[in-house]
Amino acid sequence: MQELWNEKFSRDGFLYGTEVNSFIKENEDIFKKDFKVLCLGEGEGRNAIFLAKKGLHVEALDASDIGLKKLQKRSLEENVAITIRHTLLENWQPHGKYDVILSTYTHVDQNEQTDMFVKVLDGLKSGGFFIAEFFSIDQLHFESGGPKDIELLYDLGNLYQLFFNLPCTIYKLSQEIIELKEGKGHNGEASVIRIILKRN
Ligand SMILES: C[S@@+](CC[C@H](N)C(=O)[O-])C[C@H]1O[C@@H](n2cnc3c(N)ncnc32)[C@H](O)[C@@H]1O
């Protein structure tokens, strides 16, 4: 997995562009100045840079050292500070640290998705938010990007069941057809799941 992403991020430019993800941008009110935010599976850093510029304390976690190096280089050019955490999600142990955790298009195996969401909620302060956008299982019918392996996609019904059993309030959980314009990597009509949870 790390090799796959290192190879993708070794190419020139930014695979998903340099603009913040549009769902994160639409919900930027969640991200208050001085909040401590974690960007999970942040890759080349488009969300992290945007949030650091807004005055948040940003940490970016990813398995790809090449992606994180590009993020770091860009953060120096943009004159913002971002803490880099080069690790697998599976090795990350949070505990009530963050005001917000975000994730865009972190393709985690369905067997490991429950663990990821449990950890995310554990990583949030009480009242903290998780906001995310992932490809749904219906993305298999679209050609706009993302894995062609159903095991790496997200199922709306499973997520409902899971979140009802976790210590959170669901603010948003929807499957939507959207138009992606995110660098060379995500382009065209796509089926995504958009999530906003508040930690109880
Ligand atoms: C499709 S890219 C998305 C990058 C970024 N979130 C964005 O939207 O621009 C998926 C990212 O998730 C990271 N990733 C996937 N599985 C991971 C894992 N188990 N632990 C840490 N990072 C992971 C990859 O290294 C890659 O950077």
Coordinates of N, CA and C and ligand atoms in Angstrom, one line a residue:
M1 N 0.8 -1.2 0.0 CA 0.0 0.0 0.0 C 0.9 1.3 0.0
Q2 N 1.9 1.3 0.9 CA 2.8 2.4 0.9 C 3.5 2.6 -0.4
E3 N 3.9 1.5 -1.0 CA 4.6 1.5 -2.3 C 3.7 2.1 -3.4
L4 N 2.5 1.6 -3.3 CA 1.5 2.1 -4.3 C 1.4 3.6 -4.3
W5 N 1.2 4.1 -3.1 CA 1.0 5.6 -3.0 C 2.3 6.3 -3.2
N6 N 3.4 5.8 -2.8 CA 4.7 6.5 -3.1 C 4.9 6.6 -4.6
E7 N 4.5 5.5 -5.3 CA 4.7 5.5 -6.8 C 3.8 6.6 -7.4
K8 N 2.5 6.6 -6.9 CA 1.6 7.6 -7.5 C 2.0 9.1 -7.2
F9 N 2.5 9.3 -6.0 CA 2.9 10.6 -5.6 C 4.3 11.0 -6.1
S10 N 5.0 10.1 -6.7 CA 6.4 10.4 -7.2 C 6.3 11.2 -8.5
R11 N 5.1 11.1 -9.1 CA 5.0 11.8 -10.4 C 4.9 13.3 -10.2
D12 N 5.2 14.1 -11.2 CA 5.2 15.6 -11.1 C 3.8 16.1 -10.7
G13 N 3.8 17.2 -10.0 CA 2.5 17.8 -9.7 C 1.8 17.2 -8.5
F14 N 0.6 17.6 -8.4 CA -0.2 17.1 -7.2 C -1.4 16.3 -7.8
L15 N -1.4 15.0 -7.4 CA -2.4 14.1 -8.0 C -3.8 14.6 -7.9
Y16 N -4.2 15.1 -6.7 CA -5.5 15.6 -6.5 C -5.6 17.1 -6.4
G17 N -4.6 17.8 -7.0 CA -4.5 19.2 -7.1 C -4.1 19.8 -5.8
T18 N -4.1 21.1 -5.7 CA -3.7 21.8 -4.5 C -4.9 22.5 -3.8
E19 N -6.1 22.5 -4.4 CA -7.2 23.1 -3.7 C -7.8 22.2 -2.7
V20 N -8.3 22.8 -1.6 CA -8.9 22.0 -0.5 C -10.1 21.2 -1.2
N21 N -10.4 20.0 -0.6 CA -11.6 19.3 -1.1 C -12.9 20.1 -0.9
S22 N -13.8 20.0 -1.8 CA -14.9 21.0 -1.8 C -15.9 20.7 -0.6
F23 N -16.1 19.5 -0.2 CA -16.9 19.2 1.0 C -16.3 19.8 2.2
I24 N -15.0 19.8 2.4 CA -14.3 20.4 3.5 C -14.5 21.9 3.4
K25 N -14.4 22.5 2.2 CA -14.5 23.9 2.0 C -15.9 24.4 2.4
E26 N -16.9 23.6 1.9 CA -18.4 23.9 2.2 C -18.6 24.0 3.7
N27 N -17.9 23.2 4.5 CA -18.1 23.1 5.9 C -17.0 23.7 6.7
E28 N -16.4 24.7 6.2 CA -15.2 25.3 6.8 C -15.6 25.9 8.2
D29 N -16.9 26.2 8.4 CA -17.2 26.8 9.7 C -16.9 25.8 10.9
I30 N -16.8 24.5 10.6 CA -16.5 23.6 11.7 C -15.1 23.8 12.2
F31 N -14.2 24.4 11.3 CA -12.8 24.5 11.6 C -12.5 25.9 12.2
K32 N -12.5 26.0 13.5 CA -12.2 27.3 14.1 C -10.7 27.5 14.4
K33 N -10.4 28.8 14.3 CA -9.0 29.2 14.6 C -8.5 28.6 15.9
D34 N -7.2 28.1 15.9 CA -6.6 27.5 17.0 C -7.1 26.1 17.4
F35 N -8.0 25.6 16.6 CA -8.4 24.2 16.9 C -7.3 23.3 16.5
K36 N -7.3 22.1 17.2 CA -6.3 21.1 16.9 C -7.0 20.1 15.9
V37 N -6.4 20.0 14.7 CA -7.1 19.1 13.7 C -6.1 18.1 13.2
L38 N -6.7 16.9 12.9 CA -5.9 15.8 12.3 C -6.5 15.5 11.0
C39 N -5.6 15.5 10.0 CA -6.0 15.1 8.6 C -5.4 13.7 8.4
L40 N -6.4 12.7 8.3 CA -6.0 11.3 8.2 C -5.8 10.9 6.7
G41 N -4.8 10.2 6.4 CA -4.5 9.8 5.0 C -4.4 11.0 4.1
E42 N -3.6 12.0 4.6 CA -3.7 13.3 4.0 C -2.9 13.4 2.7
G43 N -2.0 12.5 2.4 CA -1.3 12.5 1.1 C -0.5 13.7 0.9
E44 N -0.7 14.4 -0.2 CA 0.1 15.6 -0.6 C -0.3 16.9 0.1
G45 N -1.4 16.8 0.9 CA -1.7 17.9 1.8 C -2.6 19.0 1.5
R46 N -3.5 18.8 0.5 CA -4.3 19.9 0.0 C -5.2 20.5 1.2
N47 N -5.8 19.6 2.0 CA -6.6 20.1 3.1 C -5.8 20.7 4.2
A48 N -4.7 20.0 4.5 CA -3.8 20.5 5.7 C -3.3 21.9 5.4
I49 N -2.9 22.2 4.2 CA -2.4 23.5 3.9 C -3.5 24.6 4.1
F50 N -4.7 24.2 3.6 CA -5.8 25.2 3.7 C -6.1 25.5 5.1
L51 N -6.1 24.5 6.0 CA -6.5 24.6 7.4 C -5.4 25.3 8.2
A52 N -4.1 25.0 7.8 CA -3.0 25.7 8.5 C -3.1 27.2 8.2
K53 N -3.5 27.5 7.0 CA -3.6 29.0 6.6 C -4.7 29.7 7.3
K54 N -5.7 28.9 7.7 CA -6.8 29.5 8.5 C -6.5 29.6 10.0
G55 N -5.3 29.2 10.4 CA -4.8 29.4 11.8 C -5.1 28.2 12.7
L56 N -5.4 27.0 12.1 CA -5.5 25.9 13.0 C -4.2 25.2 13.2
H57 N -4.1 24.4 14.3 CA -2.9 23.6 14.5 C -3.1 22.2 13.8
V58 N -2.4 22.0 12.8 CA -2.7 20.9 11.9 C -1.6 19.8 12.0
E59 N -2.2 18.6 12.1 CA -1.3 17.4 12.0 C -1.8 16.6 10.8
A60 N -0.8 16.1 10.0 CA -1.2 15.3 8.8 C -0.6 13.9 9.0
L61 N -1.4 12.9 8.9 CA -1.0 11.5 9.1 C -1.1 10.8 7.7
D62 N 0.0 10.1 7.3 CA -0.1 9.3 6.1 C 1.0 8.2 6.1
A63 N 0.7 7.1 5.3 CA 1.6 6.0 5.1 C 2.7 6.4 4.1
S64 N 2.4 7.4 3.3 CA 3.4 7.7 2.2 C 4.4 8.8 2.5
D65 N 5.6 8.4 2.6 CA 6.6 9.4 3.0 C 6.8 10.4 1.8
I66 N 6.6 9.9 0.6 CA 6.8 10.8 -0.6 C 5.6 11.8 -0.6
G67 N 4.4 11.4 -0.3 CA 3.3 12.4 -0.2 C 3.6 13.4 0.9
L68 N 4.0 12.9 2.0 CA 4.3 13.8 3.1 C 5.4 14.8 2.9
K69 N 6.4 14.3 2.1 CA 7.5 15.2 1.7 C 7.0 16.4 0.9
K70 N 6.1 16.0 -0.1 CA 5.6 17.1 -0.9 C 4.7 18.1 -0.1
L71 N 4.0 17.5 0.9 CA 3.2 18.4 1.8 C 4.1 19.3 2.6
Q72 N 5.3 18.7 3.1 CA 6.2 19.5 3.9 C 6.8 20.7 3.0
K73 N 7.2 20.3 1.8 CA 7.8 21.3 0.9 C 6.8 22.4 0.6
R74 N 5.6 22.1 0.4 CA 4.6 23.1 0.1 C 4.3 23.9 1.3
S75 N 4.3 23.3 2.5 CA 4.0 24.1 3.7 C 5.1 25.2 3.9
L76 N 6.4 24.8 3.6 CA 7.4 25.8 3.7 C 7.2 27.0 2.7
E77 N 6.9 26.6 1.5 CA 6.6 27.6 0.5 C 5.5 28.5 0.9
E78 N 4.5 27.9 1.5 CA 3.3 28.7 1.9 C 3.4 29.3 3.3
N79 N 4.6 29.1 3.9 CA 4.9 29.7 5.2 C 3.9 29.3 6.3
V80 N 3.5 28.0 6.4 CA 2.6 27.5 7.4 C 3.3 26.3 8.1
A81 N 3.0 26.1 9.4 CA 3.5 25.0 10.1 C 2.5 23.8 10.2
I82 N 3.0 22.6 9.8 CA 2.1 21.4 9.9 C 2.9 20.3 10.5
T83 N 2.4 19.6 11.5 CA 3.1 18.5 12.1 C 2.8 17.2 11.2
I84 N 3.9 16.6 10.9 CA 3.8 15.4 10.0 C 3.9 14.1 10.9
R85 N 3.0 13.2 10.6 CA 3.0 11.9 11.3 C 3.1 10.8 10.2
H86 N 4.3 10.2 10.0 CA 4.4 9.2 9.0 C 4.2 7.8 9.6
T87 N 3.0 7.3 9.4 CA 2.7 6.0 10.0 C 1.4 5.5 9.3
L88 N 1.2 4.2 9.5 CA 0.0 3.6 9.1 C -1.1 3.9 10.1
L89 N -2.3 4.1 9.6 CA -3.5 4.3 10.5 C -3.6 3.3 11.6
E90 N -3.2 2.1 11.2 CA -3.3 0.9 12.1 C -2.4 1.1 13.3
N91 N -1.4 1.9 13.1 CA -0.4 2.0 14.3 C -0.6 3.3 15.0
W92 N -1.7 4.0 14.7 CA -1.9 5.3 15.3 C -2.8 5.1 16.6
Q93 N -2.5 5.7 17.7 CA -3.3 5.6 18.9 C -3.6 7.0 19.4
P94 N -4.8 7.5 19.2 CA -5.1 8.9 19.5 C -5.4 9.1 21.0
H95 N -6.6 9.2 21.4 CA -7.1 9.4 22.8 C -7.5 10.9 23.1
G96 N -8.6 11.3 22.7 CA -9.2 12.6 23.1 C -8.4 13.9 22.8
K97 N -7.6 13.9 21.7 CA -6.7 15.0 21.5 C -7.3 16.1 20.6
Y98 N -8.1 15.7 19.7 CA -8.4 16.6 18.5 C -9.8 17.3 18.6
D99 N -9.9 18.5 18.1 CA -11.2 19.2 18.0 C -11.9 18.7 16.8
V100 N -11.1 18.4 15.7 CA -11.7 17.9 14.5 C -10.7 16.9 13.9
I101 N -11.3 15.8 13.3 CA -10.5 14.9 12.5 C -11.2 14.9 11.1
L102 N -10.4 14.9 10.1 CA -11.0 14.9 8.7 C -10.3 13.8 7.9
S103 N -11.0 13.3 6.9 CA -10.4 12.3 6.0 C -11.1 12.4 4.7
T104 N -10.3 12.6 3.6 CA -10.9 12.5 2.3 C -10.2 11.4 1.5
Y105 N -11.1 10.5 1.1 CA -10.7 9.4 0.2 C -9.5 8.5 0.7
T106 N -9.6 8.2 2.0 CA -8.7 7.2 2.6 C -9.3 5.8 2.3
H107 N -8.7 5.1 1.4 CA -9.2 3.8 1.0 C -8.8 2.7 1.9
V108 N -9.6 2.5 2.9 CA -9.3 1.4 3.9 C -10.1 0.2 3.7
D109 N -9.5 -1.0 3.8 CA -10.2 -2.2 3.6 C -11.5 -2.3 4.5
Q110 N -12.6 -2.9 3.9 CA -13.8 -2.9 4.7 C -13.6 -3.6 6.1
N111 N -12.7 -4.6 6.2 CA -12.5 -5.3 7.5 C -11.9 -4.3 8.5
E112 N -11.2 -3.3 8.0 CA -10.5 -2.4 8.9 C -11.3 -1.0 9.1
Q113 N -12.4 -0.9 8.4 CA -13.1 0.4 8.5 C -13.7 0.6 9.9
T114 N -14.2 -0.4 10.5 CA -14.8 -0.2 11.9 C -13.7 0.2 12.9
D115 N -12.5 -0.4 12.8 CA -11.4 0.0 13.7 C -11.1 1.4 13.5
M116 N -11.0 1.9 12.2 CA -10.7 3.2 11.9 C -11.7 4.2 12.6
F117 N -13.0 3.9 12.4 CA -14.0 4.9 12.9 C -14.0 4.9 14.5
V118 N -13.7 3.7 15.1 CA -13.7 3.6 16.5 C -12.5 4.5 17.0
K119 N -11.4 4.4 16.3 CA -10.2 5.2 16.7 C -10.4 6.7 16.5
V120 N -11.1 7.0 15.4 CA -11.4 8.4 15.1 C -12.2 9.0 16.3
L121 N -13.2 8.3 16.7 CA -14.1 8.8 17.8 C -13.3 8.9 19.1
D122 N -12.4 7.9 19.3 CA -11.6 7.9 20.5 C -10.6 9.1 20.4
G123 N -10.2 9.5 19.2 CA -9.2 10.6 19.1 C -9.8 12.0 19.2
L124 N -11.2 12.0 19.2 CA -11.8 13.4 19.3 C -12.0 13.8 20.8
K125 N -11.9 15.0 21.1 CA -12.4 15.6 22.3 C -13.9 15.4 22.4
S126 N -14.5 15.4 23.5 CA -16.0 15.4 23.6 C -16.5 16.7 22.9
G127 N -17.5 16.5 22.0 CA -18.0 17.7 21.2 C -17.2 17.9 20.0
G128 N -16.1 17.2 19.7 CA -15.3 17.3 18.5 C -16.0 16.7 17.3
F129 N -15.6 17.1 16.1 CA -16.3 16.7 14.9 C -15.3 15.8 14.0
F130 N -16.0 14.8 13.4 CA -15.3 14.0 12.3 C -16.0 14.4 11.0
I131 N -15.2 14.8 10.0 CA -15.8 15.1 8.7 C -15.0 14.3 7.6
A132 N -15.8 13.7 6.7 CA -15.1 12.8 5.7 C -15.9 12.7 4.4
E133 N -15.1 12.4 3.4 CA -15.7 12.1 2.1 C -15.0 10.9 1.5
F134 N -15.8 9.8 1.2 CA -15.2 8.6 0.7 C -16.0 8.1 -0.6
F135 N -15.3 7.3 -1.4 CA -16.1 6.7 -2.5 C -17.0 5.6 -1.9
S136 N -18.3 5.6 -2.4 CA -19.2 4.6 -2.1 C -19.0 3.3 -2.9
I137 N -19.6 2.2 -2.6 CA -19.5 1.0 -3.4 C -20.0 1.2 -4.8
D138 N -20.9 2.2 -5.0 CA -21.5 2.5 -6.3 C -20.4 3.1 -7.2
Q139 N -19.3 3.6 -6.7 CA -18.3 4.2 -7.5 C -17.7 3.2 -8.5
L140 N -17.9 1.9 -8.3 CA -17.5 0.9 -9.2 C -18.1 1.1 -10.6
H141 N -19.2 1.8 -10.7 CA -19.9 2.1 -12.0 C -19.5 3.4 -12.6
F142 N -18.5 4.1 -12.0 CA -18.0 5.4 -12.5 C -16.6 5.3 -12.9
E143 N -16.1 6.2 -13.7 CA -14.7 6.2 -14.2 C -14.0 7.4 -13.7
S144 N -14.4 8.0 -12.6 CA -13.8 9.3 -12.2 C -12.7 9.2 -11.2
G145 N -12.3 7.9 -10.9 CA -11.2 7.7 -10.0 C -11.5 6.7 -8.9
G146 N -10.6 6.5 -8.0 CA -10.8 5.6 -6.9 C -10.5 4.1 -7.2
P147 N -10.5 3.3 -6.2 CA -10.1 1.9 -6.4 C -11.3 1.1 -7.1
K148 N -10.9 0.1 -7.8 CA -11.8 -0.8 -8.5 C -12.1 -2.0 -7.7
D149 N -11.7 -2.0 -6.4 CA -11.9 -3.1 -5.5 C -13.0 -2.8 -4.5
I150 N -14.1 -3.5 -4.5 CA -15.2 -3.2 -3.6 C -14.8 -3.2 -2.1
E151 N -13.8 -4.0 -1.8 CA -13.3 -4.0 -0.4 C -12.8 -2.7 0.1
L152 N -12.4 -1.8 -0.8 CA -11.8 -0.6 -0.4 C -12.8 0.6 -0.5
L153 N -14.1 0.2 -0.8 CA -15.1 1.3 -0.9 C -16.0 1.2 0.4
Y154 N -16.9 2.2 0.5 CA -17.7 2.3 1.7 C -19.2 2.1 1.4
D155 N -19.9 1.4 2.3 CA -21.3 1.0 2.2 C -22.1 1.8 3.1
L156 N -23.1 2.6 2.6 CA -23.9 3.5 3.4 C -24.6 2.8 4.5
G157 N -25.2 1.6 4.2 CA -26.0 0.9 5.2 C -25.1 0.4 6.4
N158 N -23.9 -0.1 6.0 CA -23.0 -0.5 7.1 C -22.6 0.6 8.0
L159 N -22.4 1.8 7.3 CA -21.9 3.0 8.1 C -23.0 3.4 9.1
Y160 N -24.3 3.4 8.6 CA -25.4 3.7 9.5 C -25.4 2.8 10.7
Q161 N -25.3 1.5 10.5 CA -25.3 0.6 11.6 C -24.2 0.8 12.6
L162 N -23.0 1.0 12.0 CA -21.8 1.2 12.8 C -22.0 2.5 13.7
F163 N -22.3 3.6 13.0 CA -22.4 4.9 13.8 C -23.4 4.9 14.8
F164 N -24.5 4.2 14.6 CA -25.6 4.1 15.7 C -25.1 3.5 16.9
N165 N -24.0 2.7 16.8 CA -23.5 1.9 17.9 C -22.2 2.6 18.5
L166 N -21.9 3.8 18.0 CA -20.7 4.4 18.5 C -21.1 5.7 19.2
P167 N -20.3 6.2 20.1 CA -20.6 7.4 20.9 C -20.6 8.7 20.1
C168 N -21.6 8.8 19.2 CA -21.5 10.1 18.4 C -23.0 10.4 18.0
T169 N -23.1 11.7 17.5 CA -24.4 12.1 16.9 C -24.1 12.3 15.4
I170 N -25.0 11.7 14.6 CA -24.8 11.8 13.2 C -25.4 13.1 12.7
Y171 N -24.6 14.0 12.2 CA -25.0 15.3 11.6 C -25.3 15.1 10.2
K172 N -24.5 14.3 9.5 CA -24.7 14.1 8.1 C -24.2 12.7 7.7
L173 N -25.0 12.0 7.0 CA -24.5 10.7 6.5 C -25.3 10.4 5.2
S174 N -24.7 10.7 4.1 CA -25.4 10.7 2.8 C -24.6 10.1 1.7
Q175 N -25.2 9.5 0.8 CA -24.6 9.1 -0.5 C -25.0 10.0 -1.6
E176 N -24.1 10.6 -2.3 CA -24.4 11.6 -3.3 C -23.6 11.4 -4.6
I177 N -24.3 11.8 -5.7 CA -23.6 11.8 -7.0 C -23.0 13.3 -7.1
I178 N -21.7 13.4 -7.3 CA -21.2 14.7 -7.4 C -20.2 14.8 -8.6
E179 N -19.8 16.0 -9.0 CA -18.9 16.2 -10.1 C -17.5 16.5 -9.4
L180 N -16.6 15.6 -9.7 CA -15.3 15.8 -9.1 C -14.3 16.6 -10.1
K181 N -13.6 17.5 -9.5 CA -12.6 18.2 -10.3 C -11.4 18.4 -9.4
E182 N -10.7 17.3 -9.2 CA -9.6 17.3 -8.2 C -8.3 16.8 -8.9
G183 N -7.6 17.6 -9.5 CA -6.4 17.3 -10.2 C -6.6 16.2 -11.3
K184 N -5.5 15.4 -11.5 CA -5.7 14.4 -12.5 C -6.4 13.1 -11.9
G185 N -6.3 13.0 -10.6 CA -6.8 11.8 -9.9 C -8.3 11.6 -9.8
H186 N -9.0 12.7 -9.6 CA -10.4 12.6 -9.5 C -11.1 13.5 -10.4
N187 N -11.7 13.0 -11.5 CA -12.3 13.8 -12.5 C -13.6 13.2 -13.0
G188 N -14.7 14.0 -12.9 CA -16.0 13.5 -13.5 C -17.0 13.1 -12.4
E189 N -18.1 12.5 -12.9 CA -19.2 12.2 -12.0 C -18.8 11.0 -11.1
A190 N -19.1 11.2 -9.8 CA -18.7 10.2 -8.8 C -19.8 9.9 -7.8
S191 N -19.7 8.7 -7.2 CA -20.6 8.4 -6.1 C -19.8 8.4 -4.8
V192 N -20.2 9.4 -3.9 CA -19.4 9.5 -2.7 C -20.4 9.4 -1.5
I193 N -19.7 9.1 -0.3 CA -20.4 9.2 1.0 C -19.8 10.3 1.7
R194 N -20.7 11.2 2.2 CA -20.3 12.3 3.0 C -20.7 12.2 4.5
I195 N -19.8 12.4 5.4 CA -20.0 12.1 6.8 C -19.7 13.4 7.6
I196 N -20.6 13.7 8.6 CA -20.2 14.6 9.6 C -20.8 14.0 10.9
L197 N -19.9 13.7 11.9 CA -20.2 13.1 13.2 C -19.8 14.1 14.3
K198 N -20.5 14.1 15.4 CA -20.1 14.9 16.5 C -19.9 13.9 17.7
R199 N -18.7 13.9 18.3 CA -18.4 13.0 19.4 C -19.2 13.4 20.6
N200 N -19.9 12.4 21.2 CA -20.7 12.7 22.4 C -19.9 13.0 23.6
Ligands
LIG1 C1 -6.7 8.8 -2.5 S1 -5.3 9.3 -1.5 C2 -6.1 10.7 -0.7 C3 -5.1 11.7 -0.2 C4 -5.7 13.0 0.4 N1 -6.6 12.6 1.5 C5 -6.5 13.8 -0.6 O1 -7.8 13.7 -0.6 O2 -5.9 14.5 -1.4 C6 -5.3 8.1 -0.2 C7 -4.3 8.4 0.9 O3 -4.5 7.6 2.0 C8 -3.3 7.1 2.4 N2 -3.5 5.8 3.1 C9 -4.2 4.8 2.6 N3 -4.3 3.8 3.6 C10 -3.6 4.2 4.6 C11 -3.3 3.6 5.9 N4 -3.7 2.4 6.2 N5 -2.6 4.4 6.8 C12 -2.1 5.6 6.5 N6 -2.4 6.2 5.3 C13 -3.1 5.5 4.4 C14 -2.4 6.9 1.2 O4 -1.0 6.9 1.5 C15 -2.9 8.2 0.4 O5 -2.1 9.3 0.7

